[in-house]
């Protein structure tokens, strides 16, 4: 199968399945090497970026999914209802952001950061399919570990948890240092 | 200070503290602990008391604040390197981390609003693809199963069927309630294990004419396994289970 | 909205519906004249004909639908094939062995031997083409009779059902005698 046809086949696959399709599955369907297929998908993604295309291909941790470009939301919403996303309260968002950045994380650890209990919030997030159980921590009581789902990536427009905006746990110190610097600068100018 | 903000609107004690720090325009690294504690307690006084769960979380923080306040009055503790320990440092650390996640949660909210503008679609496989039945790979399905094994399975099943028909009870005219005590069965089993050393699971179950007794026998075996008094082995699926004594 | 963007919007619309969309609906979403939209859809249809596209747009009485090009059906089928792994579970093997040795046999008789229902197992074996319906028993309710297939003989390396090593009636008596012996032995030690 030549490159052009392979890309056309990838387009056909992503379109007809609608949901996210894992790279390994696409590779098997094309009977081609995974790395080659990955580079083809990337080429296709770039081509979709062109102005004359209304669709885009998003990446969700080693899987790909086709969807419309945000720019055409206004046209689409006139004739099609967008399935309602769950409205997340502040509590849910806070809990979710802690899970997203610190996963895998236990409930106790989340509670330590938030200073309040969060069993209800975690359950709700699991119910909304934004958070899932990842197994159990090898520690006394074998507490459950939580992490984010693919639906989380899709709902928040993130390719992978590694690509979450800015701050990562190890950046807290950096953040602190920065704040201190600003503080000193302010003190110097007498604020 | 005005108390026009209700406690309900705070996510928790850390949230309230951040609000107070912000409101007083003080530096998070140099919290005027007396002032903040005083204001914090004022809020707490205004709090509706009906939800004890929420209340208790706020109270824990209140004690932490009072504890810090007390420590601030004492001469500072010193680390091995001779640095003074700020009693506020743990709280500051916690506040900063919390603040960071709170900030991130706003960022996530924005992203969710944007991402909701992408439309996805459901599966729409062509009919020919949808109706396609995956052919079964017989070689893979049958695997290493063969006629001899199949016959073994059949035999063991016929045997089980015979065993299900209780030969003793069938000759009785009436049904008697059977009292089965776990302790008694354990004792009997222990003796059996001691006297037999090696015996079959089926053999031992055949003597149990009631479900309750079977369950108790089974539990006794599990218990002995747990205690390390016996070991069990089974060569293949459907084979009999062999129980061996580990007792001296 | 310029022509390029309008076509991109049409692409987004057809994609998100997956099914056919009426021309009037597309025109409403674009807030453009129906005739103009029609000519744009036709242009788009032509563009989709290109070799590098895996999709096509088909016309259905004043409506349009985006779908996969037939050439890529095989790739879609390959994805469908991937997750399936067939195994003969214990339940299936037990049921199969009863059918093999007692055929022709009704479902009720199989259930009598196994002590549990087996409708699902029998259906699965029929799906795997190891078991087939042989007709109906001339008895009340006229229950179906099942037996093994040629595929079964082939897969298990038997030339004909007659070659199946059969359990003789006296073997069953033997089982019974054995069971009683074991029972007596146990009672002697008081279990």
mmCIF file with all atom_site columns, N, CA and C in Angstrom, chain A residues 32-96:
data_model
loop_
_atom_site.group_PDB
_atom_site.id
_atom_site.type_symbol
_atom_site.label_atom_id
_atom_site.label_alt_id
_atom_site.label_comp_id
_atom_site.label_asym_id
_atom_site.label_entity_id
_atom_site.label_seq_id
_atom_site.pdbx_PDB_ins_code
_atom_site.Cartn_x
_atom_site.Cartn_y
_atom_site.Cartn_z
_atom_site.occupancy
_atom_site.B_iso_or_equiv
_atom_site.pdbx_formal_charge
_atom_site.auth_seq_id
_atom_site.auth_comp_id
_atom_site.auth_asym_id
_atom_site.auth_atom_id
_atom_site.pdbx_PDB_model_num
ATOM 1   N N  . UNK A 1 32 ? 1.045   -2.595 8.471  1.00 0.00 ? 32 UNK A N  1
ATOM 2   C CA . UNK A 1 32 ? 2.246   -1.779 8.319  1.00 0.00 ? 32 UNK A CA 1
ATOM 3   C C  . UNK A 1 32 ? 2.883   -1.576 9.687  1.00 0.00 ? 32 UNK A C  1
ATOM 4   N N  . UNK A 1 33 ? 4.142   -1.201 9.655  1.00 0.00 ? 33 UNK A N  1
ATOM 5   C CA . UNK A 1 33 ? 4.897   -0.939 10.876 1.00 0.00 ? 33 UNK A CA 1
ATOM 6   C C  . UNK A 1 33 ? 4.299   0.228  11.677 1.00 0.00 ? 33 UNK A C  1
ATOM 7   N N  . UNK A 1 34 ? 4.277   0.067  12.984 1.00 0.00 ? 34 UNK A N  1
ATOM 8   C CA . UNK A 1 34 ? 3.658   1.063  13.864 1.00 0.00 ? 34 UNK A CA 1
ATOM 9   C C  . UNK A 1 34 ? 4.281   2.456  13.693 1.00 0.00 ? 34 UNK A C  1
ATOM 10  N N  . UNK A 1 35 ? 5.618   2.488  13.628 1.00 0.00 ? 35 UNK A N  1
ATOM 11  C CA . UNK A 1 35 ? 6.292   3.792  13.511 1.00 0.00 ? 35 UNK A CA 1
ATOM 12  C C  . UNK A 1 35 ? 5.948   4.483  12.204 1.00 0.00 ? 35 UNK A C  1
ATOM 13  N N  . UNK A 1 36 ? 5.894   3.679  11.127 1.00 0.00 ? 36 UNK A N  1
ATOM 14  C CA . UNK A 1 36 ? 5.542   4.246  9.824  1.00 0.00 ? 36 UNK A CA 1
ATOM 15  C C  . UNK A 1 36 ? 4.130   4.825  9.883  1.00 0.00 ? 36 UNK A C  1
ATOM 16  N N  . UNK A 1 37 ? 3.228   4.047  10.482 1.00 0.00 ? 37 UNK A N  1
ATOM 17  C CA . UNK A 1 37 ? 1.836   4.492  10.565 1.00 0.00 ? 37 UNK A CA 1
ATOM 18  C C  . UNK A 1 37 ? 1.741   5.768  11.395 1.00 0.00 ? 37 UNK A C  1
ATOM 19  N N  . UNK A 1 38 ? 2.511   5.815  12.482 1.00 0.00 ? 38 UNK A N  1
ATOM 20  C CA . UNK A 1 38 ? 2.470   7.010  13.326 1.00 0.00 ? 38 UNK A CA 1
ATOM 21  C C  . UNK A 1 38 ? 2.871   8.249  12.521 1.00 0.00 ? 38 UNK A C  1
ATOM 22  N N  . UNK A 1 39 ? 3.938   8.105  11.711 1.00 0.00 ? 39 UNK A N  1
ATOM 23  C CA . UNK A 1 39 ? 4.368   9.276  10.940 1.00 0.00 ? 39 UNK A CA 1
ATOM 24  C C  . UNK A 1 39 ? 3.330   9.631  9.871  1.00 0.00 ? 39 UNK A C  1
ATOM 25  N N  . UNK A 1 40 ? 2.646   8.608  9.342  1.00 0.00 ? 40 UNK A N  1
ATOM 26  C CA . UNK A 1 40 ? 1.589   8.889  8.364  1.00 0.00 ? 40 UNK A CA 1
ATOM 27  C C  . UNK A 1 40 ? 0.422   9.632  9.013  1.00 0.00 ? 40 UNK A C  1
ATOM 28  N N  . UNK A 1 41 ? 0.066   9.198  10.219 1.00 0.00 ? 41 UNK A N  1
ATOM 29  C CA . UNK A 1 41 ? -1.030  9.874  10.917 1.00 0.00 ? 41 UNK A CA 1
ATOM 30  C C  . UNK A 1 41 ? -0.651  11.337 11.152 1.00 0.00 ? 41 UNK A C  1
ATOM 31  N N  . UNK A 1 42 ? 0.606   11.551 11.498 1.00 0.00 ? 42 UNK A N  1
ATOM 32  C CA . UNK A 1 42 ? 1.042   12.929 11.754 1.00 0.00 ? 42 UNK A CA 1
ATOM 33  C C  . UNK A 1 42 ? 0.979   13.766 10.477 1.00 0.00 ? 42 UNK A C  1
ATOM 34  N N  . UNK A 1 43 ? 1.375   13.155 9.366  1.00 0.00 ? 43 UNK A N  1
ATOM 35  C CA . UNK A 1 43 ? 1.271   13.877 8.083  1.00 0.00 ? 43 UNK A CA 1
ATOM 36  C C  . UNK A 1 43 ? -0.181  14.245 7.816  1.00 0.00 ? 43 UNK A C  1
ATOM 37  N N  . UNK A 1 44 ? -1.061  13.265 8.070  1.00 0.00 ? 44 UNK A N  1
ATOM 38  C CA . UNK A 1 44 ? -2.489  13.488 7.845  1.00 0.00 ? 44 UNK A CA 1
ATOM 39  C C  . UNK A 1 44 ? -3.003  14.607 8.749  1.00 0.00 ? 44 UNK A C  1
ATOM 40  N N  . UNK A 1 45 ? -2.545  14.586 9.992  1.00 0.00 ? 45 UNK A N  1
ATOM 41  C CA . UNK A 1 45 ? -2.958  15.624 10.936 1.00 0.00 ? 45 UNK A CA 1
ATOM 42  C C  . UNK A 1 45 ? -2.561  16.998 10.409 1.00 0.00 ? 45 UNK A C  1
ATOM 43  N N  . UNK A 1 46 ? -1.343  17.082 9.876  1.00 0.00 ? 46 UNK A N  1
ATOM 44  C CA . UNK A 1 46 ? -0.870  18.350 9.329  1.00 0.00 ? 46 UNK A CA 1
ATOM 45  C C  . UNK A 1 46 ? -1.724  18.783 8.145  1.00 0.00 ? 46 UNK A C  1
ATOM 46  N N  . UNK A 1 47 ? -2.025  17.825 7.267  1.00 0.00 ? 47 UNK A N  1
ATOM 47  C CA . UNK A 1 47 ? -2.849  18.158 6.102  1.00 0.00 ? 47 UNK A CA 1
ATOM 48  C C  . UNK A 1 47 ? -4.214  18.685 6.528  1.00 0.00 ? 47 UNK A C  1
ATOM 49  N N  . UNK A 1 48 ? -4.747  18.111 7.582  1.00 0.00 ? 48 UNK A N  1
ATOM 50  C CA . UNK A 1 48 ? -6.055  18.540 8.082  1.00 0.00 ? 48 UNK A CA 1
ATOM 51  C C  . UNK A 1 48 ? -6.018  19.966 8.635  1.00 0.00 ? 48 UNK A C  1
ATOM 52  N N  . UNK A 1 49 ? -4.817  20.394 9.001  1.00 0.00 ? 49 UNK A N  1
ATOM 53  C CA . UNK A 1 49 ? -4.694  21.757 9.530  1.00 0.00 ? 49 UNK A CA 1
ATOM 54  C C  . UNK A 1 49 ? -5.030  22.804 8.472  1.00 0.00 ? 49 UNK A C  1
ATOM 55  N N  . UNK A 1 50 ? -4.927  22.409 7.189  1.00 0.00 ? 50 UNK A N  1
ATOM 56  C CA . UNK A 1 50 ? -5.157  23.365 6.099  1.00 0.00 ? 50 UNK A CA 1
ATOM 57  C C  . UNK A 1 50 ? -6.525  24.031 6.226  1.00 0.00 ? 50 UNK A C  1
ATOM 58  N N  . UNK A 1 51 ? -6.594  25.229 5.727  1.00 0.00 ? 51 UNK A N  1
ATOM 59  C CA . UNK A 1 51 ? -7.787  26.055 5.884  1.00 0.00 ? 51 UNK A CA 1
ATOM 60  C C  . UNK A 1 51 ? -9.029  25.436 5.243  1.00 0.00 ? 51 UNK A C  1
ATOM 61  N N  . UNK A 1 52 ? -8.802  24.630 4.184  1.00 0.00 ? 52 UNK A N  1
ATOM 62  C CA . UNK A 1 52 ? -9.982  24.103 3.488  1.00 0.00 ? 52 UNK A CA 1
ATOM 63  C C  . UNK A 1 52 ? -10.592 22.860 4.148  1.00 0.00 ? 52 UNK A C  1
ATOM 64  N N  . UNK A 1 53 ? -10.037 22.482 5.299  1.00 0.00 ? 53 UNK A N  1
ATOM 65  C CA . UNK A 1 53 ? -10.590 21.311 5.973  1.00 0.00 ? 53 UNK A CA 1
ATOM 66  C C  . UNK A 1 53 ? -11.385 21.719 7.200  1.00 0.00 ? 53 UNK A C  1
ATOM 67  N N  . UNK A 1 54 ? -12.533 21.070 7.385  1.00 0.00 ? 54 UNK A N  1
ATOM 68  C CA . UNK A 1 54 ? -13.382 21.397 8.534  1.00 0.00 ? 54 UNK A CA 1
ATOM 69  C C  . UNK A 1 54 ? -13.183 20.417 9.683  1.00 0.00 ? 54 UNK A C  1
ATOM 70  N N  . UNK A 1 55 ? -12.309 19.437 9.437  1.00 0.00 ? 55 UNK A N  1
ATOM 71  C CA . UNK A 1 55 ? -12.100 18.394 10.445 1.00 0.00 ? 55 UNK A CA 1
ATOM 72  C C  . UNK A 1 55 ? -10.689 18.449 10.998 1.00 0.00 ? 55 UNK A C  1
ATOM 73  N N  . UNK A 1 56 ? -10.475 17.792 12.087 1.00 0.00 ? 56 UNK A N  1
ATOM 74  C CA . UNK A 1 56 ? -9.138  17.662 12.630 1.00 0.00 ? 56 UNK A CA 1
ATOM 75  C C  . UNK A 1 56 ? -8.984  16.284 13.264 1.00 0.00 ? 56 UNK A C  1
ATOM 76  N N  . UNK A 1 57 ? -7.737  15.879 13.429 1.00 0.00 ? 57 UNK A N  1
ATOM 77  C CA . UNK A 1 57 ? -7.473  14.594 14.082 1.00 0.00 ? 57 UNK A CA 1
ATOM 78  C C  . UNK A 1 57 ? -6.779  14.903 15.391 1.00 0.00 ? 57 UNK A C  1
ATOM 79  N N  . UNK A 1 58 ? -7.328  14.409 16.478 1.00 0.00 ? 58 UNK A N  1
ATOM 80  C CA . UNK A 1 58 ? -6.703  14.663 17.770 1.00 0.00 ? 58 UNK A CA 1
ATOM 81  C C  . UNK A 1 58 ? -6.022  13.398 18.277 1.00 0.00 ? 58 UNK A C  1
ATOM 82  N N  . UNK A 1 59 ? -5.006  13.628 19.098 1.00 0.00 ? 59 UNK A N  1
ATOM 83  C CA . UNK A 1 59 ? -4.260  12.510 19.659 1.00 0.00 ? 59 UNK A CA 1
ATOM 84  C C  . UNK A 1 59 ? -4.668  12.344 21.112 1.00 0.00 ? 59 UNK A C  1
ATOM 85  N N  . UNK A 1 60 ? -4.893  11.105 21.511 1.00 0.00 ? 60 UNK A N  1
ATOM 86  C CA . UNK A 1 60 ? -5.237  10.814 22.901 1.00 0.00 ? 60 UNK A CA 1
ATOM 87  C C  . UNK A 1 60 ? -4.384  9.648  23.361 1.00 0.00 ? 60 UNK A C  1
ATOM 88  N N  . UNK A 1 61 ? -3.205  9.921  23.857 1.00 0.00 ? 61 UNK A N  1
ATOM 89  C CA . UNK A 1 61 ? -2.293  8.875  24.320 1.00 0.00 ? 61 UNK A CA 1
ATOM 90  C C  . UNK A 1 61 ? -2.252  7.681  23.360 1.00 0.00 ? 61 UNK A C  1
ATOM 91  N N  . UNK A 1 62 ? -1.486  7.726  22.340 1.00 0.00 ? 62 UNK A N  1
ATOM 92  C CA . UNK A 1 62 ? -1.317  6.576  21.441 1.00 0.00 ? 62 UNK A CA 1
ATOM 93  C C  . UNK A 1 62 ? -2.607  6.115  20.763 1.00 0.00 ? 62 UNK A C  1
ATOM 94  N N  . UNK A 1 63 ? -3.581  7.014  20.702 1.00 0.00 ? 63 UNK A N  1
ATOM 95  C CA . UNK A 1 63 ? -4.807  6.715  19.967 1.00 0.00 ? 63 UNK A CA 1
ATOM 96  C C  . UNK A 1 63 ? -5.206  7.993  19.240 1.00 0.00 ? 63 UNK A C  1
ATOM 97  N N  . UNK A 1 64 ? -6.021  7.839  18.207 1.00 0.00 ? 64 UNK A N  1
ATOM 98  C CA . UNK A 1 64 ? -6.401  9.012  17.424 1.00 0.00 ? 64 UNK A CA 1
ATOM 99  C C  . UNK A 1 64 ? -7.901  9.041  17.219 1.00 0.00 ? 64 UNK A C  1
ATOM 100 N N  . UNK A 1 65 ? -8.423  10.250 17.095 1.00 0.00 ? 65 UNK A N  1
ATOM 101 C CA . UNK A 1 65 ? -9.858  10.394 16.898 1.00 0.00 ? 65 UNK A CA 1
ATOM 102 C C  . UNK A 1 65 ? -10.122 11.591 15.998 1.00 0.00 ? 65 UNK A C  1
ATOM 103 N N  . UNK A 1 66 ? -11.142 11.466 15.176 1.00 0.00 ? 66 UNK A N  1
ATOM 104 C CA . UNK A 1 66 ? -11.472 12.544 14.252 1.00 0.00 ? 66 UNK A CA 1
ATOM 105 C C  . UNK A 1 66 ? -12.591 13.375 14.849 1.00 0.00 ? 66 UNK A C  1
ATOM 106 N N  . UNK A 1 67 ? -12.511 14.691 14.699 1.00 0.00 ? 67 UNK A N  1
ATOM 107 C CA . UNK A 1 67 ? -13.611 15.545 15.146 1.00 0.00 ? 67 UNK A CA 1
ATOM 108 C C  . UNK A 1 67 ? -13.621 16.823 14.316 1.00 0.00 ? 67 UNK A C  1
ATOM 109 N N  . UNK A 1 68 ? -14.645 17.631 14.513 1.00 0.00 ? 68 UNK A N  1
ATOM 110 C CA . UNK A 1 68 ? -14.741 18.869 13.736 1.00 0.00 ? 68 UNK A CA 1
ATOM 111 C C  . UNK A 1 68 ? -13.824 19.924 14.364 1.00 0.00 ? 68 UNK A C  1
ATOM 112 N N  . UNK A 1 69 ? -13.441 20.883 13.551 1.00 0.00 ? 69 UNK A N  1
ATOM 113 C CA . UNK A 1 69 ? -12.642 21.988 14.092 1.00 0.00 ? 69 UNK A CA 1
ATOM 114 C C  . UNK A 1 69 ? -13.554 22.925 14.885 1.00 0.00 ? 69 UNK A C  1
ATOM 115 N N  . UNK A 1 70 ? -12.966 23.513 15.927 1.00 0.00 ? 70 UNK A N  1
ATOM 116 C CA . UNK A 1 70 ? -13.761 24.388 16.797 1.00 0.00 ? 70 UNK A CA 1
ATOM 117 C C  . UNK A 1 70 ? -14.337 25.581 16.050 1.00 0.00 ? 70 UNK A C  1
ATOM 118 N N  . UNK A 1 71 ? -13.624 25.997 15.003 1.00 0.00 ? 71 UNK A N  1
ATOM 119 C CA . UNK A 1 71 ? -14.046 27.189 14.253 1.00 0.00 ? 71 UNK A CA 1
ATOM 120 C C  . UNK A 1 71 ? -15.443 27.038 13.667 1.00 0.00 ? 71 UNK A C  1
ATOM 121 N N  . UNK A 1 72 ? -15.891 25.804 13.474 1.00 0.00 ? 72 UNK A N  1
ATOM 122 C CA . UNK A 1 72 ? -17.194 25.611 12.830 1.00 0.00 ? 72 UNK A CA 1
ATOM 123 C C  . UNK A 1 72 ? -18.312 25.314 13.822 1.00 0.00 ? 72 UNK A C  1
ATOM 124 N N  . UNK A 1 73 ? -17.988 25.511 15.091 1.00 0.00 ? 73 UNK A N  1
ATOM 125 C CA . UNK A 1 73 ? -18.976 25.278 16.144 1.00 0.00 ? 73 UNK A CA 1
ATOM 126 C C  . UNK A 1 73 ? -20.248 26.089 15.915 1.00 0.00 ? 73 UNK A C  1
ATOM 127 N N  . UNK A 1 74 ? -20.074 27.363 15.556 1.00 0.00 ? 74 UNK A N  1
ATOM 128 C CA . UNK A 1 74 ? -21.231 28.242 15.386 1.00 0.00 ? 74 UNK A CA 1
ATOM 129 C C  . UNK A 1 74 ? -22.168 27.753 14.295 1.00 0.00 ? 74 UNK A C  1
ATOM 130 N N  . UNK A 1 75 ? -21.582 27.203 13.208 1.00 0.00 ? 75 UNK A N  1
ATOM 131 C CA . UNK A 1 75 ? -22.426 26.674 12.143 1.00 0.00 ? 75 UNK A CA 1
ATOM 132 C C  . UNK A 1 75 ? -23.138 25.405 12.610 1.00 0.00 ? 75 UNK A C  1
ATOM 133 N N  . UNK A 1 76 ? -22.385 24.547 13.238 1.00 0.00 ? 76 UNK A N  1
ATOM 134 C CA . UNK A 1 76 ? -22.928 23.247 13.643 1.00 0.00 ? 76 UNK A CA 1
ATOM 135 C C  . UNK A 1 76 ? -24.039 23.365 14.667 1.00 0.00 ? 76 UNK A C  1
ATOM 136 N N  . UNK A 1 77 ? -23.844 24.263 15.614 1.00 0.00 ? 77 UNK A N  1
ATOM 137 C CA . UNK A 1 77 ? -24.791 24.360 16.716 1.00 0.00 ? 77 UNK A CA 1
ATOM 138 C C  . UNK A 1 77 ? -26.168 24.841 16.223 1.00 0.00 ? 77 UNK A C  1
ATOM 139 N N  . UNK A 1 78 ? -26.175 25.438 15.026 1.00 0.00 ? 78 UNK A N  1
ATOM 140 C CA . UNK A 1 78 ? -27.461 25.882 14.465 1.00 0.00 ? 78 UNK A CA 1
ATOM 141 C C  . UNK A 1 78 ? -28.350 24.716 14.079 1.00 0.00 ? 78 UNK A C  1
ATOM 142 N N  . UNK A 1 79 ? -27.718 23.605 13.699 1.00 0.00 ? 79 UNK A N  1
ATOM 143 C CA . UNK A 1 79 ? -28.546 22.481 13.226 1.00 0.00 ? 79 UNK A CA 1
ATOM 144 C C  . UNK A 1 79 ? -28.330 21.198 14.035 1.00 0.00 ? 79 UNK A C  1
ATOM 145 N N  . UNK A 1 80 ? -27.386 21.213 14.936 1.00 0.00 ? 80 UNK A N  1
ATOM 146 C CA . UNK A 1 80 ? -27.104 19.970 15.661 1.00 0.00 ? 80 UNK A CA 1
ATOM 147 C C  . UNK A 1 80 ? -26.884 20.275 17.133 1.00 0.00 ? 80 UNK A C  1
ATOM 148 N N  . UNK A 1 81 ? -27.446 19.405 17.971 1.00 0.00 ? 81 UNK A N  1
ATOM 149 C CA . UNK A 1 81 ? -27.276 19.611 19.397 1.00 0.00 ? 81 UNK A CA 1
ATOM 150 C C  . UNK A 1 81 ? -25.962 18.981 19.848 1.00 0.00 ? 81 UNK A C  1
ATOM 151 N N  . UNK A 1 82 ? -25.207 19.701 20.587 1.00 0.00 ? 82 UNK A N  1
ATOM 152 C CA . UNK A 1 82 ? -23.962 19.152 21.129 1.00 0.00 ? 82 UNK A CA 1
ATOM 153 C C  . UNK A 1 82 ? -24.319 18.420 22.421 1.00 0.00 ? 82 UNK A C  1
ATOM 154 N N  . UNK A 1 83 ? -23.912 17.151 22.534 1.00 0.00 ? 83 UNK A N  1
ATOM 155 C CA . UNK A 1 83 ? -24.217 16.445 23.784 1.00 0.00 ? 83 UNK A CA 1
ATOM 156 C C  . UNK A 1 83 ? -23.691 17.227 24.982 1.00 0.00 ? 83 UNK A C  1
ATOM 157 N N  . UNK A 1 84 ? -24.538 17.391 25.972 1.00 0.00 ? 84 UNK A N  1
ATOM 158 C CA . UNK A 1 84 ? -24.165 18.236 27.121 1.00 0.00 ? 84 UNK A CA 1
ATOM 159 C C  . UNK A 1 84 ? -23.060 17.626 27.948 1.00 0.00 ? 84 UNK A C  1
ATOM 160 N N  . UNK A 1 85 ? -22.087 18.443 28.224 1.00 0.00 ? 85 UNK A N  1
ATOM 161 C CA . UNK A 1 85 ? -21.010 18.001 29.107 1.00 0.00 ? 85 UNK A CA 1
ATOM 162 C C  . UNK A 1 85 ? -21.484 18.223 30.540 1.00 0.00 ? 85 UNK A C  1
ATOM 163 N N  . UNK A 1 86 ? -20.907 17.480 31.446 1.00 0.00 ? 86 UNK A N  1
ATOM 164 C CA . UNK A 1 86 ? -21.270 17.671 32.842 1.00 0.00 ? 86 UNK A CA 1
ATOM 165 C C  . UNK A 1 86 ? -20.721 19.003 33.324 1.00 0.00 ? 86 UNK A C  1
ATOM 166 N N  . UNK A 1 87 ? -21.561 19.722 34.046 1.00 0.00 ? 87 UNK A N  1
ATOM 167 C CA . UNK A 1 87 ? -21.083 20.967 34.616 1.00 0.00 ? 87 UNK A CA 1
ATOM 168 C C  . UNK A 1 87 ? -20.301 20.614 35.877 1.00 0.00 ? 87 UNK A C  1
ATOM 169 N N  . UNK A 1 88 ? -19.060 21.031 35.901 1.00 0.00 ? 88 UNK A N  1
ATOM 170 C CA . UNK A 1 88 ? -18.226 20.674 37.039 1.00 0.00 ? 88 UNK A CA 1
ATOM 171 C C  . UNK A 1 88 ? -18.164 21.821 38.026 1.00 0.00 ? 88 UNK A C  1
ATOM 172 N N  . UNK A 1 89 ? -18.502 21.522 39.273 1.00 0.00 ? 89 UNK A N  1
ATOM 173 C CA . UNK A 1 89 ? -18.430 22.543 40.320 1.00 0.00 ? 89 UNK A CA 1
ATOM 174 C C  . UNK A 1 89 ? -16.960 22.796 40.656 1.00 0.00 ? 89 UNK A C  1
ATOM 175 N N  . UNK A 1 90 ? -16.708 23.829 41.439 1.00 0.00 ? 90 UNK A N  1
ATOM 176 C CA . UNK A 1 90 ? -15.338 24.156 41.852 1.00 0.00 ? 90 UNK A CA 1
ATOM 177 C C  . UNK A 1 90 ? -14.679 22.972 42.567 1.00 0.00 ? 90 UNK A C  1
ATOM 178 N N  . UNK A 1 91 ? -15.473 22.328 43.431 1.00 0.00 ? 91 UNK A N  1
ATOM 179 C CA . UNK A 1 91 ? -14.931 21.195 44.175 1.00 0.00 ? 91 UNK A CA 1
ATOM 180 C C  . UNK A 1 91 ? -14.469 20.110 43.215 1.00 0.00 ? 91 UNK A C  1
ATOM 181 N N  . UNK A 1 92 ? -15.321 19.798 42.232 1.00 0.00 ? 92 UNK A N  1
ATOM 182 C CA . UNK A 1 92 ? -14.977 18.758 41.278 1.00 0.00 ? 92 UNK A CA 1
ATOM 183 C C  . UNK A 1 92 ? -13.756 19.149 40.458 1.00 0.00 ? 92 UNK A C  1
ATOM 184 N N  . UNK A 1 93 ? -13.703 20.400 40.028 1.00 0.00 ? 93 UNK A N  1
ATOM 185 C CA . UNK A 1 93 ? -12.570 20.852 39.220 1.00 0.00 ? 93 UNK A CA 1
ATOM 186 C C  . UNK A 1 93 ? -11.266 20.809 40.000 1.00 0.00 ? 93 UNK A C  1
ATOM 187 N N  . UNK A 1 94 ? -11.331 21.256 41.262 1.00 0.00 ? 94 UNK A N  1
ATOM 188 C CA . UNK A 1 94 ? -10.126 21.219 42.102 1.00 0.00 ? 94 UNK A CA 1
ATOM 189 C C  . UNK A 1 94 ? -9.635  19.791 42.278 1.00 0.00 ? 94 UNK A C  1
ATOM 190 N N  . UNK A 1 95 ? -10.588 18.916 42.613 1.00 0.00 ? 95 UNK A N  1
ATOM 191 C CA . UNK A 1 95 ? -10.228 17.516 42.822 1.00 0.00 ? 95 UNK A CA 1
ATOM 192 C C  . UNK A 1 95 ? -9.659  16.930 41.529 1.00 0.00 ? 95 UNK A C  1
ATOM 193 N N  . UNK A 1 96 ? -10.316 17.261 40.414 1.00 0.00 ? 96 UNK A N  1
ATOM 194 C CA . UNK A 1 96 ? -9.873  16.746 39.123 1.00 0.00 ? 96 UNK A CA 1
ATOM 195 C C  . UNK A 1 96 ? -8.474  17.236 38.774 1.00 0.00 ? 96 UNK A C  1
#
